[in-house]
XYZ file of C-alpha atoms in Angstrom:
293
model
C -32.956 74.193 -112.741
C -33.229 75.156 -109.052
C -30.497 77.296 -107.480
C -29.081 74.361 -105.512
C -28.766 72.192 -108.647
C -27.229 75.085 -110.559
C -24.560 75.621 -107.916
C -23.786 71.903 -107.844
C -23.433 71.853 -111.634
C -21.281 74.990 -111.829
C -17.655 74.059 -112.446
C -15.179 75.497 -109.976
C -11.787 76.531 -111.287
C -8.760 77.765 -109.374
C -5.774 79.745 -110.611
C -2.641 79.961 -108.498
C -0.740 82.890 -109.975
C -3.000 85.417 -111.734
C -0.285 87.135 -113.738
C -0.287 87.703 -117.502
C -1.425 84.172 -118.398
C -3.495 83.564 -115.266
C -5.517 86.726 -115.853
C -6.322 85.630 -119.413
C -7.431 82.227 -118.153
C -9.590 83.825 -115.448
C -11.454 85.918 -118.019
C -12.109 82.869 -120.200
C -13.148 80.715 -117.247
C -15.728 83.283 -116.162
C -16.951 83.603 -119.753
C -17.584 79.848 -119.612
C -19.690 80.322 -116.500
C -17.138 78.806 -114.117
C -16.870 79.930 -110.531
C -13.270 81.153 -110.329
C -10.886 81.423 -107.383
C -7.636 83.242 -108.071
C -4.568 83.923 -105.971
C -1.883 86.557 -105.850
C 1.131 86.927 -103.579
C 0.800 90.719 -103.517
C -1.794 92.499 -101.317
C -1.503 95.513 -103.634
C -2.989 93.434 -106.481
C -6.009 92.248 -104.508
C -8.363 94.986 -105.773
C -7.332 94.205 -109.374
C -7.949 90.516 -108.717
C -11.475 91.289 -107.508
C -12.287 92.373 -111.059
C -10.969 89.111 -112.528
C -12.266 86.326 -110.291
C -15.197 85.475 -108.030
C -13.041 84.567 -105.042
C -9.734 86.478 -104.777
C -7.157 85.164 -102.320
C -3.714 86.220 -101.123
C -1.604 83.089 -101.025
C 2.136 82.726 -100.529
C 2.582 79.146 -101.708
C 5.936 78.766 -99.963
C 4.537 79.932 -96.619
C 4.034 76.944 -94.270
C 1.055 78.805 -92.730
C -0.681 79.494 -96.068
C -4.401 78.702 -96.184
C -5.127 76.171 -98.925
C -8.714 75.326 -98.019
C -9.910 76.717 -101.361
C -8.393 73.617 -103.014
C -11.108 71.400 -101.481
C -13.889 72.824 -103.667
C -12.229 72.809 -107.085
C -12.850 70.769 -110.216
C -9.878 72.223 -112.054
C -6.702 74.038 -111.033
C -4.144 75.989 -113.035
C -0.702 76.475 -111.491
C 0.815 79.477 -113.235
C 3.551 80.442 -110.813
C 6.562 82.395 -112.042
C 9.516 84.204 -110.435
C 8.949 87.884 -109.699
C 12.307 88.500 -111.356
C 14.120 86.201 -113.748
C 17.544 87.729 -113.235
C 18.490 85.851 -110.055
C 18.720 82.108 -109.504
C 17.324 82.514 -105.983
C 13.980 83.626 -107.441
C 13.731 80.362 -109.370
C 14.651 78.413 -106.235
C 11.951 80.201 -104.215
C 9.243 79.354 -106.754
C 10.205 75.983 -108.221
C 12.260 74.589 -105.368
C 10.045 75.733 -102.461
C 6.625 77.091 -103.454
C 5.624 74.451 -106.012
C 6.385 71.472 -103.699
C 4.449 73.183 -100.855
C 1.421 73.640 -103.108
C 1.611 70.044 -104.327
C 1.691 68.809 -100.712
C -1.432 70.881 -100.030
C -3.201 69.355 -103.040
C -2.228 65.903 -101.826
C -3.793 66.667 -98.433
C -7.035 68.208 -99.708
C -10.106 66.921 -97.889
C -12.399 66.510 -100.896
C -12.847 63.060 -102.471
C -14.027 64.628 -105.789
C -11.737 64.416 -108.780
C -9.427 67.316 -109.582
C -7.626 68.164 -112.814
C -4.371 70.105 -112.403
C -2.623 71.944 -115.235
C 0.902 73.136 -114.507
C 2.673 75.674 -116.713
C 6.331 74.945 -117.365
C 8.744 76.140 -120.042
C 9.993 74.699 -123.323
C 13.306 76.285 -122.337
C 13.777 73.212 -120.162
C 15.195 71.401 -123.203
C 18.261 73.638 -123.205
C 20.798 73.347 -126.008
C 19.716 70.641 -128.447
C 21.778 72.148 -131.303
C 18.597 73.193 -133.108
C 17.318 69.632 -133.453
C 13.626 68.675 -133.390
C 12.611 68.116 -129.765
C 9.539 66.312 -128.439
C 8.141 65.464 -125.044
C 10.229 62.297 -124.875
C 13.438 64.329 -125.221
C 15.124 64.535 -121.802
C 15.305 68.019 -120.289
C 18.667 69.657 -119.751
C 19.372 69.053 -116.062
C 22.948 70.359 -116.320
C 21.680 73.950 -116.218
C 20.657 74.960 -112.646
C 17.456 76.701 -113.783
C 16.387 73.847 -116.038
C 17.156 71.358 -113.272
C 14.755 73.257 -110.967
C 12.077 73.334 -113.679
C 12.456 69.590 -114.257
C 12.322 68.854 -110.536
C 9.107 70.898 -110.208
C 7.539 69.041 -113.150
C 8.408 65.708 -111.542
C 6.803 66.835 -108.287
C 3.597 67.826 -110.073
C 3.372 64.608 -112.091
C 3.779 62.519 -108.936
C 0.289 63.740 -107.954
C -1.330 61.575 -110.636
C -3.811 59.208 -109.005
C -7.399 58.016 -109.305
C -8.568 61.325 -107.789
C -6.087 63.783 -109.326
C -4.959 64.070 -112.937
C -1.998 66.306 -113.678
C -0.885 67.803 -116.965
C 2.295 69.765 -117.644
C 2.245 72.272 -120.502
C 5.681 73.418 -121.645
C 5.221 76.905 -123.073
C 7.280 78.740 -125.632
C 8.179 82.400 -125.180
C 4.906 84.262 -124.740
C 3.663 87.019 -127.025
C 0.291 88.729 -127.298
C -1.487 91.892 -126.110
C 0.923 93.908 -124.005
C 3.794 91.634 -125.000
C 4.338 92.627 -128.617
C 7.486 90.620 -129.310
C 7.490 91.309 -133.106
C 7.571 95.076 -132.483
C 10.257 94.602 -129.844
C 12.405 92.659 -132.338
C 11.867 95.262 -135.079
C 12.859 98.031 -132.674
C 16.354 96.470 -132.658
C 16.682 97.017 -136.428
C 20.232 98.040 -137.286
C 21.445 97.444 -133.730
C 23.610 94.713 -132.261
C 21.907 92.338 -129.822
C 24.143 90.350 -127.426
C 22.520 86.970 -128.092
C 23.403 84.125 -130.418
C 21.387 84.664 -133.605
C 21.880 81.058 -134.716
C 19.685 79.636 -131.928
C 16.130 78.439 -132.503
C 13.604 79.538 -129.885
C 10.003 78.433 -129.303
C 7.077 80.861 -129.126
C 3.348 80.813 -128.381
C 0.579 83.424 -128.436
C -1.426 84.131 -125.262
C -4.643 83.196 -127.089
C -3.361 79.683 -127.745
C -2.032 79.286 -124.201
C -5.513 79.983 -122.819
C -7.078 77.682 -125.418
C -4.504 74.973 -124.667
C -5.183 75.132 -120.926
C -8.907 74.584 -121.447
C -8.200 71.900 -124.047
C -6.206 70.061 -121.375
C -8.995 70.557 -118.827
C -11.851 69.581 -121.148
C -10.028 66.431 -122.261
C -8.640 65.634 -118.787
C -5.135 65.309 -120.210
C -2.310 63.924 -118.117
C 1.428 63.894 -118.797
C 3.656 66.406 -120.596
C 2.731 68.415 -123.694
C 4.616 71.099 -125.603
C 2.362 74.135 -126.106
C 4.256 76.111 -128.745
C 3.377 77.590 -132.110
C 4.620 76.338 -135.489
C 7.515 78.790 -135.851
C 10.896 77.049 -135.864
C 13.264 79.763 -137.080
C 16.539 80.986 -135.648
C 16.535 84.415 -134.040
C 18.301 85.779 -137.120
C 15.841 84.201 -139.579
C 12.866 85.505 -137.627
C 14.193 89.051 -137.264
C 15.178 89.147 -140.951
C 11.648 88.214 -142.006
C 10.039 90.713 -139.644
C 12.369 93.535 -140.734
C 12.152 92.696 -144.447
C 8.360 93.063 -144.383
C 8.757 96.725 -143.423
C 11.974 97.447 -145.301
C 14.016 97.794 -142.143
C 17.712 97.122 -141.672
C 18.394 93.699 -140.167
C 19.053 93.103 -136.496
C 22.740 92.345 -135.871
C 23.069 89.214 -133.751
C 26.197 87.693 -132.299
C 27.331 84.311 -133.623
C 28.523 82.871 -130.327
C 27.285 82.175 -126.813
C 28.096 84.545 -123.985
C 29.837 83.031 -120.966
C 27.360 81.800 -118.381
C 24.318 82.402 -120.584
C 21.392 79.988 -120.257
C 21.067 78.434 -123.711
C 17.870 77.382 -125.437
C 18.320 76.089 -128.970
C 15.727 73.536 -130.107
C 12.982 73.087 -132.690
C 10.224 72.175 -130.248
C 7.480 69.991 -131.719
C 3.795 70.613 -130.904
C 2.676 67.467 -132.738
C 1.541 65.557 -129.648
C -1.159 68.124 -128.845
C -2.132 68.410 -132.508
C -2.568 64.643 -132.733
C -5.228 64.970 -130.029
C -7.121 67.565 -132.063
C -5.715 70.846 -130.739
C -5.557 73.547 -133.418
C -3.568 76.749 -133.131
C -5.373 80.024 -133.680
C -2.069 81.893 -134.155
C 0.377 79.554 -135.951
C 3.278 82.011 -135.602
C 4.089 85.652 -134.940
C 4.404 86.046 -138.717
C 0.681 85.216 -139.028
C -2.184 87.699 -138.589
C -3.927 87.441 -135.228
C -7.676 86.745 -135.630
C -9.936 89.414 -134.184
């Protein structure tokens, strides 16, 4: 194949937000032979980004003067934007209320006529308090919580892009664990201590390996719509910590049995069946399972 034909055949993939997940996706995309463009909001991370992607860019998605011309040359795009700090509502507003809509407008105005697949990472926490009931993609998100309302609004904005030229897919992630985010060890470190969270709530989880695999599954199959990307674990915090501590003979974690005032509540058994029905298989079914080498 001549060089010109090779370059035309090479798939071009963009990642807006090369944080923990974005970096993992960048490594896999380059392993696939993709030409990868990645963005960061921090100039101090630019040298690190040079090691991850072919074309590093500084891009403040909420900046009206941001340069989005890199969008014109892409076949696939991952939007993996997250607040720099999750302790203040204003950080969520900056990302999901301002930056995401700005980026979507830029995608809508891209000059290329070629098709583009967009994968947007959202959160299974959007379901809020469902009293531990089984929750699927057809379950309405909890728009009474200000954070969840912003997440839902951002999802709606992304899905409005769907057209003949652009396909958009929203992946609702569980809490992320994996290399550098060893949640099981973190839970076990609380053995014998009281944790100020309701132990009766069911949370959703997913390993970094399966997030990366799920993103490329969505891209390869040109998925559109909303999909829960969570593992199979559907235990309460107390049940999970008891199992993790019992394995090593540790004292149990002491959880509260009530909600703290003003706390954002997530309590749902989130189903991953829709993705599985399409043929997606988890490599790490739960944090109680061994992680394949």
